[in-house]
Amino acid sequence: MGITKVTVNVSNLTKSKAGYSSSFLVDTGAIDCMGPASELKKAGIKVEGREVYELANGQPVEYRYGFARISFMGSETVTQIIFGPEDAEPILGVVALENVGIAVDPVSKTLKKMTAKSLK
């Protein structure tokens, strides 16, 4: 489809610390979001567990995850976020997109707010 990026702010659930803001790759093949572990820790996001994730090359990798407030395009949601490697590109996964009613337009390669969220 092409590369789509969006500026995302990540903060802890209570917003008690300064958030982490960066350009995230929109990845509709990724379920969860991911950010550098050091930035998530600075933002006060706590590790809640571990999960095995499959990388684009098919390799399974175990990562720690937590829960965070994710803000982008004027919307905010709470979602699971992976404590990723320091050199990994931050990822905005499909759950966060769907939670706020934003879809990827494959023709224009842009993010668009849906007029209504589906309950079908």
C-alpha angles and dihedrals in degrees: 000000000000134000122303122181132184135184110252131186116208121195138163118268095263096039088231093144135041111279130235116248126191145135108278127200110238104230116181088183091062119079099197134038122250134201136168109288093229093055093047091050091050089052089056098250111154127217109249101175150317130271136179113241129189115231123218089263091056095254115139115228130179115227134176117241140193139176124265145169108252119197125188138142092010094304133103135200140164114243145156114273130193122230094230134188117284093245096047120108112247111254131210105205131208096256092063091046093050093043091063097036099251122142134188115245103217093200099053094026089227136122117252131190111238116232089231137003114245121248093176 
